[in-house]
């Protein structure tokens, strides 16, 4: 019996009117604020009475803003590298575990995403404090005679950020490792390659898309983590999100805050473009 198959219009055949609500939302809540930010950044003075390039000249010549920007990007690199090491080990353990254990590991990985960033950050304040879990354990074991300064340090901030952003690294890596054909590793071992050589020459290149996706997500989330940077870093370190907040909220210098926001945005977009370029190169490398 022949059955008539009713085909709908192709995806590109629908009217653009269906996209108008999304377009209006995009224009109202993203494009319009961005254009307003650009206009404000070209005001020469905080009272918004004259135009000029004064704010951008100040950024380039004050000797303070660009080092803060570089330090913020370097913080993102450090956090991303730590997340990559921990996330790869976690993803590897997940893929090699039995199905029952995988459910437990997935719950552990996803659970932090269901918890507020503020709660997780305050937990690290308790853990790294002078009377926190780490110092108490080290003193009970006799390894230290007095509490170490772990809170309000760069090392403590990187560890806390890595914990907060770790799911963003682990999930793409799990997807990449699950797509890896186990016969490739078996064939490499059968040909006499060591486990390390198999990992470096087979596993690592074939999981590069997952690595780059995880690095991109972790880097972008780390450098913009205002809450974690403020609570764990305290007043000891200054990064771009707090710098922008101080200029806009405390000093009411809206033109300068808008200018450094745009410079920060351009720097982040440049990093994203770099990750995308590396992703294209990795696809070509895998294809070869």
mmCIF file of C-alpha atoms in Angstrom:
data_model
loop_
_atom_site.group_PDB
_atom_site.id
_atom_site.type_symbol
_atom_site.label_atom_id
_atom_site.label_comp_id
_atom_site.label_asym_id
_atom_site.label_seq_id
_atom_site.Cartn_x
_atom_site.Cartn_y
_atom_site.Cartn_z
ATOM 1 C CA UNK A 1 0.000 0.000 0.000
ATOM 2 C CA UNK A 2 1.389 3.301 -0.996
ATOM 3 C CA UNK A 3 1.495 5.890 1.731
ATOM 4 C CA UNK A 4 1.577 9.522 0.801
ATOM 5 C CA UNK A 5 4.343 11.422 2.472
ATOM 6 C CA UNK A 6 3.393 14.980 3.258
ATOM 7 C CA UNK A 7 6.422 17.212 3.085
ATOM 8 C CA UNK A 8 6.494 20.583 4.757
ATOM 9 C CA UNK A 9 8.263 23.602 3.348
ATOM 10 C CA UNK A 10 12.041 23.635 3.586
ATOM 11 C CA UNK A 11 13.576 25.303 6.595
ATOM 12 C CA UNK A 12 14.640 28.264 4.455
ATOM 13 C CA UNK A 13 11.130 28.608 3.005
ATOM 14 C CA UNK A 14 9.490 29.962 6.165
ATOM 15 C CA UNK A 15 8.709 33.638 6.357
ATOM 16 C CA UNK A 16 11.253 35.846 8.074
ATOM 17 C CA UNK A 17 8.360 37.154 10.157
ATOM 18 C CA UNK A 18 8.818 34.139 12.435
ATOM 19 C CA UNK A 19 12.251 35.480 13.397
ATOM 20 C CA UNK A 20 11.036 39.010 14.122
ATOM 21 C CA UNK A 21 10.454 38.472 17.896
ATOM 22 C CA UNK A 22 13.987 37.142 18.310
ATOM 23 C CA UNK A 23 15.372 39.951 16.150
ATOM 24 C CA UNK A 24 13.508 42.556 18.214
ATOM 25 C CA UNK A 25 14.823 41.013 21.434
ATOM 26 C CA UNK A 26 18.373 41.047 20.041
ATOM 27 C CA UNK A 27 18.129 44.673 18.933
ATOM 28 C CA UNK A 28 16.505 45.869 22.167
ATOM 29 C CA UNK A 29 18.689 44.074 24.718
ATOM 30 C CA UNK A 30 22.029 43.688 22.908
ATOM 31 C CA UNK A 31 22.504 45.943 19.899
ATOM 32 C CA UNK A 32 20.950 49.099 21.386
ATOM 33 C CA UNK A 33 22.912 48.911 24.703
ATOM 34 C CA UNK A 34 26.104 48.229 22.768
ATOM 35 C CA UNK A 35 25.551 51.264 20.527
ATOM 36 C CA UNK A 36 24.782 53.379 23.595
ATOM 37 C CA UNK A 37 28.011 52.145 25.200
ATOM 38 C CA UNK A 38 29.986 53.129 22.102
ATOM 39 C CA UNK A 39 28.452 56.612 22.045
ATOM 40 C CA UNK A 40 29.129 57.205 25.754
ATOM 41 C CA UNK A 41 32.750 56.083 25.382
ATOM 42 C CA UNK A 42 33.384 59.001 23.012
ATOM 43 C CA UNK A 43 32.420 61.638 25.563
ATOM 44 C CA UNK A 44 35.520 63.503 26.689
ATOM 45 C CA UNK A 45 34.397 64.279 30.241
ATOM 46 C CA UNK A 46 32.249 62.549 32.908
ATOM 47 C CA UNK A 47 29.622 65.316 32.634
ATOM 48 C CA UNK A 48 28.908 64.214 29.002
ATOM 49 C CA UNK A 49 29.235 67.709 27.503
ATOM 50 C CA UNK A 50 31.859 67.234 24.760
ATOM 51 C CA UNK A 51 33.033 64.550 22.371
ATOM 52 C CA UNK A 52 36.564 63.333 21.761
ATOM 53 C CA UNK A 53 38.995 60.451 21.924
ATOM 54 C CA UNK A 54 40.190 61.425 25.402
ATOM 55 C CA UNK A 55 39.077 58.177 27.075
ATOM 56 C CA UNK A 56 40.898 55.952 24.579
ATOM 57 C CA UNK A 57 44.017 58.148 24.767
ATOM 58 C CA UNK A 58 43.874 57.830 28.551
ATOM 59 C CA UNK A 59 43.648 54.026 28.308
ATOM 60 C CA UNK A 60 46.682 53.900 26.026
ATOM 61 C CA UNK A 61 48.813 56.296 28.078
ATOM 62 C CA UNK A 62 47.862 56.009 31.758
ATOM 63 C CA UNK A 63 50.095 52.962 32.305
ATOM 64 C CA UNK A 64 47.488 51.281 34.515
ATOM 65 C CA UNK A 65 44.546 50.089 32.416
ATOM 66 C CA UNK A 66 46.434 47.963 29.875
ATOM 67 C CA UNK A 67 48.390 46.065 32.594
ATOM 68 C CA UNK A 68 45.069 45.329 34.354
ATOM 69 C CA UNK A 69 43.674 44.047 31.052
ATOM 70 C CA UNK A 70 46.757 41.878 30.431
ATOM 71 C CA UNK A 71 46.608 40.522 33.988
ATOM 72 C CA UNK A 72 42.923 39.645 33.568
ATOM 73 C CA UNK A 73 43.635 37.729 30.347
ATOM 74 C CA UNK A 74 46.596 35.984 32.028
ATOM 75 C CA UNK A 75 44.298 34.942 34.893
ATOM 76 C CA UNK A 76 41.981 33.383 32.303
ATOM 77 C CA UNK A 77 44.890 31.484 30.718
ATOM 78 C CA UNK A 78 46.081 30.145 34.095
ATOM 79 C CA UNK A 79 42.582 29.047 35.107
ATOM 80 C CA UNK A 80 41.975 27.449 31.701
ATOM 81 C CA UNK A 81 45.198 25.420 31.878
ATOM 82 C CA UNK A 82 44.326 24.111 35.364
ATOM 83 C CA UNK A 83 40.778 23.294 34.219
ATOM 84 C CA UNK A 84 42.183 21.477 31.167
ATOM 85 C CA UNK A 85 44.377 19.197 33.283
ATOM 86 C CA UNK A 86 41.650 18.451 35.838
ATOM 87 C CA UNK A 87 38.878 18.271 33.246
ATOM 88 C CA UNK A 88 40.775 15.874 30.986
ATOM 89 C CA UNK A 89 41.462 13.519 33.887
ATOM 90 C CA UNK A 90 37.819 13.716 34.947
ATOM 91 C CA UNK A 91 36.527 13.133 31.404
ATOM 92 C CA UNK A 92 38.954 10.233 30.929
ATOM 93 C CA UNK A 93 37.743 8.631 34.171
ATOM 94 C CA UNK A 94 34.135 9.082 33.077
ATOM 95 C CA UNK A 95 34.610 7.444 29.673
ATOM 96 C CA UNK A 96 36.583 4.506 31.102
ATOM 97 C CA UNK A 97 34.157 3.852 33.991
ATOM 98 C CA UNK A 98 31.268 1.342 33.929
ATOM 99 C CA UNK A 99 27.816 2.703 33.136
ATOM 100 C CA UNK A 100 26.683 2.810 36.766
ATOM 101 C CA UNK A 101 29.744 4.775 37.793
ATOM 102 C CA UNK A 102 29.247 7.113 34.828
ATOM 103 C CA UNK A 103 25.853 8.133 36.211
ATOM 104 C CA UNK A 104 27.463 9.025 39.538
ATOM 105 C CA UNK A 105 30.282 10.953 37.858
ATOM 106 C CA UNK A 106 27.866 12.841 35.604
ATOM 107 C CA UNK A 107 25.845 13.845 38.665
ATOM 108 C CA UNK A 108 29.032 15.114 40.314
ATOM 109 C CA UNK A 109 30.002 17.065 37.178
ATOM 110 C CA UNK A 110 26.591 18.601 36.549
ATOM 111 C CA UNK A 111 25.667 19.294 40.183
ATOM 112 C CA UNK A 112 27.815 22.477 40.448
ATOM 113 C CA UNK A 113 25.951 23.939 37.452
ATOM 114 C CA UNK A 114 22.725 23.618 39.443
ATOM 115 C CA UNK A 115 24.209 25.555 42.361
ATOM 116 C CA UNK A 116 24.554 29.318 42.506
ATOM 117 C CA UNK A 117 28.007 30.720 41.753
ATOM 118 C CA UNK A 118 27.710 32.893 44.861
ATOM 119 C CA UNK A 119 27.153 29.821 47.060
ATOM 120 C CA UNK A 120 30.096 27.952 45.518
ATOM 121 C CA UNK A 121 32.347 30.997 45.888
ATOM 122 C CA UNK A 122 31.401 31.496 49.546
ATOM 123 C CA UNK A 123 32.156 27.802 50.111
ATOM 124 C CA UNK A 124 35.701 28.472 48.886
ATOM 125 C CA UNK A 125 35.941 31.452 51.266
ATOM 126 C CA UNK A 126 35.242 29.007 54.113
ATOM 127 C CA UNK A 127 37.640 26.371 52.725
ATOM 128 C CA UNK A 128 40.564 28.759 52.164
ATOM 129 C CA UNK A 129 40.118 30.910 55.291
ATOM 130 C CA UNK A 130 42.643 31.009 58.127
ATOM 131 C CA UNK A 131 40.404 28.706 60.151
ATOM 132 C CA UNK A 132 39.223 26.830 57.059
ATOM 133 C CA UNK A 133 39.349 23.160 56.171
ATOM 134 C CA UNK A 134 42.731 23.272 54.402
ATOM 135 C CA UNK A 135 44.596 25.090 57.179
ATOM 136 C CA UNK A 136 42.954 22.976 59.891
ATOM 137 C CA UNK A 137 43.940 19.720 58.179
ATOM 138 C CA UNK A 138 47.523 20.859 57.574
ATOM 139 C CA UNK A 139 47.935 21.957 61.213
ATOM 140 C CA UNK A 140 46.394 18.731 62.566
ATOM 141 C CA UNK A 141 48.805 16.713 60.415
ATOM 142 C CA UNK A 142 51.679 18.792 61.774
ATOM 143 C CA UNK A 143 52.794 20.030 58.352
ATOM 144 C CA UNK A 144 52.463 23.701 59.303
ATOM 145 C CA UNK A 145 52.719 25.494 62.658
ATOM 146 C CA UNK A 146 50.395 28.367 61.772
ATOM 147 C CA UNK A 147 47.624 29.045 59.255
ATOM 148 C CA UNK A 148 48.715 29.865 55.717
ATOM 149 C CA UNK A 149 47.345 32.797 53.754
ATOM 150 C CA UNK A 150 45.297 31.049 51.080
ATOM 151 C CA UNK A 151 42.403 33.474 50.787
ATOM 152 C CA UNK A 152 42.916 36.750 48.905
ATOM 153 C CA UNK A 153 45.818 35.236 46.949
ATOM 154 C CA UNK A 154 46.172 34.595 43.227
ATOM 155 C CA UNK A 155 46.690 30.870 43.765
ATOM 156 C CA UNK A 156 43.506 30.604 45.837
ATOM 157 C CA UNK A 157 41.588 32.575 43.219
ATOM 158 C CA UNK A 158 42.771 30.313 40.377
ATOM 159 C CA UNK A 159 41.825 27.161 42.316
ATOM 160 C CA UNK A 160 38.374 28.548 43.140
ATOM 161 C CA UNK A 161 37.773 29.687 39.545
ATOM 162 C CA UNK A 162 38.905 26.292 38.231
ATOM 163 C CA UNK A 163 36.418 24.562 40.504
ATOM 164 C CA UNK A 164 33.586 26.851 39.472
ATOM 165 C CA UNK A 165 34.311 26.543 35.732
ATOM 166 C CA UNK A 166 35.365 22.865 35.655
ATOM 167 C CA UNK A 167 32.014 21.527 34.293
ATOM 168 C CA UNK A 168 32.383 23.814 31.250
ATOM 169 C CA UNK A 169 35.654 22.038 30.445
ATOM 170 C CA UNK A 170 34.690 18.484 31.388
ATOM 171 C CA UNK A 171 31.477 18.206 29.355
ATOM 172 C CA UNK A 172 32.995 19.019 25.895
ATOM 173 C CA UNK A 173 35.919 16.701 26.673
ATOM 174 C CA UNK A 174 33.558 13.851 27.575
ATOM 175 C CA UNK A 175 31.762 14.329 24.251
ATOM 176 C CA UNK A 176 35.068 14.316 22.342
ATOM 177 C CA UNK A 177 36.375 11.208 24.141
ATOM 178 C CA UNK A 178 33.111 9.324 23.617
ATOM 179 C CA UNK A 179 33.412 9.888 19.850
ATOM 180 C CA UNK A 180 36.914 8.412 19.838
ATOM 181 C CA UNK A 181 37.018 4.930 18.279
ATOM 182 C CA UNK A 182 38.618 2.588 20.876
ATOM 183 C CA UNK A 183 39.937 0.411 18.034
ATOM 184 C CA UNK A 184 42.440 3.175 17.198
ATOM 185 C CA UNK A 185 44.075 2.897 20.625
ATOM 186 C CA UNK A 186 44.027 -0.905 20.418
ATOM 187 C CA UNK A 187 45.664 -0.780 16.985
ATOM 188 C CA UNK A 188 48.310 1.648 18.244
ATOM 189 C CA UNK A 189 49.116 -0.644 21.186
ATOM 190 C CA UNK A 190 49.200 -3.677 18.900
ATOM 191 C CA UNK A 191 51.781 -1.909 16.725
ATOM 192 C CA UNK A 192 54.043 -1.472 19.732
ATOM 193 C CA UNK A 193 53.316 2.120 20.770
ATOM 194 C CA UNK A 194 53.481 2.886 24.484
ATOM 195 C CA UNK A 195 50.483 4.273 26.366
ATOM 196 C CA UNK A 196 52.057 7.750 26.442
ATOM 197 C CA UNK A 197 52.847 7.698 22.711
ATOM 198 C CA UNK A 198 49.316 6.503 21.934
ATOM 199 C CA UNK A 199 47.888 9.338 24.007
ATOM 200 C CA UNK A 200 50.110 12.013 22.428
ATOM 201 C CA UNK A 201 49.814 10.825 18.810
ATOM 202 C CA UNK A 202 46.254 9.427 18.748
ATOM 203 C CA UNK A 203 44.023 10.480 21.634
ATOM 204 C CA UNK A 204 45.129 14.074 22.100
ATOM 205 C CA UNK A 205 44.909 15.184 18.419
ATOM 206 C CA UNK A 206 41.520 13.531 17.915
ATOM 207 C CA UNK A 207 40.061 15.263 20.971
ATOM 208 C CA UNK A 208 41.356 18.731 20.005
ATOM 209 C CA UNK A 209 37.861 20.037 19.087
ATOM 210 C CA UNK A 210 36.646 19.203 22.590
ATOM 211 C CA UNK A 211 39.758 20.734 24.147
ATOM 212 C CA UNK A 212 39.332 23.985 22.212
ATOM 213 C CA UNK A 213 35.601 24.186 22.964
ATOM 214 C CA UNK A 214 36.246 23.639 26.683
ATOM 215 C CA UNK A 215 39.110 26.149 26.719
ATOM 216 C CA UNK A 216 36.963 28.782 25.006
ATOM 217 C CA UNK A 217 34.090 28.376 27.475
ATOM 218 C CA UNK A 218 36.372 28.264 30.524
ATOM 219 C CA UNK A 219 38.485 31.241 29.442
ATOM 220 C CA UNK A 220 35.504 33.467 28.690
ATOM 221 C CA UNK A 221 33.780 32.545 31.964
ATOM 222 C CA UNK A 222 36.934 33.001 34.075
ATOM 223 C CA UNK A 223 37.890 36.494 32.948
ATOM 224 C CA UNK A 224 34.336 37.771 33.458
ATOM 225 C CA UNK A 225 33.687 36.046 36.817
ATOM 226 C CA UNK A 226 32.989 39.226 38.782
ATOM 227 C CA UNK A 227 31.654 37.475 41.914
ATOM 228 C CA UNK A 228 34.513 34.984 42.283
ATOM 229 C CA UNK A 229 37.190 37.577 41.531
ATOM 230 C CA UNK A 230 35.695 39.994 44.056
ATOM 231 C CA UNK A 231 35.138 37.548 46.941
ATOM 232 C CA UNK A 232 38.225 35.340 46.621
ATOM 233 C CA UNK A 233 40.554 38.095 45.422
ATOM 234 C CA UNK A 234 39.226 40.659 47.865
ATOM 235 C CA UNK A 235 40.834 44.072 47.572
ATOM 236 C CA UNK A 236 44.288 42.581 46.976
ATOM 237 C CA UNK A 237 43.913 42.151 43.200
ATOM 238 C CA UNK A 238 42.192 44.210 40.536
ATOM 239 C CA UNK A 239 40.785 42.712 37.342
ATOM 240 C CA UNK A 240 38.757 44.229 34.523
ATOM 241 C CA UNK A 241 35.218 43.417 35.800
ATOM 242 C CA UNK A 242 35.922 45.075 39.173
ATOM 243 C CA UNK A 243 37.802 47.936 37.455
ATOM 244 C CA UNK A 244 34.796 48.665 35.244
ATOM 245 C CA UNK A 245 32.461 48.473 38.247
ATOM 246 C CA UNK A 246 34.583 50.939 40.226
ATOM 247 C CA UNK A 247 34.698 53.460 37.381
ATOM 248 C CA UNK A 248 30.963 53.223 36.660
ATOM 249 C CA UNK A 249 29.463 52.804 40.117
ATOM 250 C CA UNK A 250 31.897 54.348 42.601
ATOM 251 C CA UNK A 251 33.526 57.117 40.539
ATOM 252 C CA UNK A 252 30.541 57.772 38.220
ATOM 253 C CA UNK A 253 32.985 58.117 35.316
ATOM 254 C CA UNK A 254 30.678 56.612 32.702
ATOM 255 C CA UNK A 255 32.698 57.573 29.576
ATOM 256 C CA UNK A 256 35.877 55.928 30.890
ATOM 257 C CA UNK A 257 33.921 52.876 32.121
ATOM 258 C CA UNK A 258 32.342 52.537 28.671
ATOM 259 C CA UNK A 259 35.709 52.878 26.940
ATOM 260 C CA UNK A 260 37.465 50.229 29.051
ATOM 261 C CA UNK A 261 34.410 47.965 28.644
ATOM 262 C CA UNK A 262 34.746 48.175 24.868
ATOM 263 C CA UNK A 263 38.501 47.581 25.018
ATOM 264 C CA UNK A 264 37.850 44.544 27.231
ATOM 265 C CA UNK A 265 35.161 43.314 24.826
ATOM 266 C CA UNK A 266 37.492 43.660 21.832
ATOM 267 C CA UNK A 267 40.255 41.782 23.669
ATOM 268 C CA UNK A 268 37.870 38.918 24.526
ATOM 269 C CA UNK A 269 36.602 38.796 20.915
ATOM 270 C CA UNK A 270 40.206 38.619 19.703
ATOM 271 C CA UNK A 271 40.808 35.638 22.015
ATOM 272 C CA UNK A 272 37.614 33.967 20.754
ATOM 273 C CA UNK A 273 38.751 34.521 17.146
ATOM 274 C CA UNK A 274 42.096 32.932 18.053
ATOM 275 C CA UNK A 275 40.354 29.869 19.528
ATOM 276 C CA UNK A 276 38.178 29.596 16.391
ATOM 277 C CA UNK A 277 41.257 29.796 14.149
ATOM 278 C CA UNK A 278 42.929 27.058 16.191
ATOM 279 C CA UNK A 279 39.738 25.005 15.875
ATOM 280 C CA UNK A 280 39.838 25.286 12.066
ATOM 281 C CA UNK A 281 43.501 24.309 12.055
ATOM 282 C CA UNK A 282 42.781 21.299 14.281
ATOM 283 C CA UNK A 283 40.023 20.119 11.915
ATOM 284 C CA UNK A 284 42.497 20.275 9.050
ATOM 285 C CA UNK A 285 45.078 18.415 11.135
ATOM 286 C CA UNK A 286 42.560 15.674 11.983
ATOM 287 C CA UNK A 287 41.465 15.423 8.343
ATOM 288 C CA UNK A 288 45.097 14.855 7.328
#
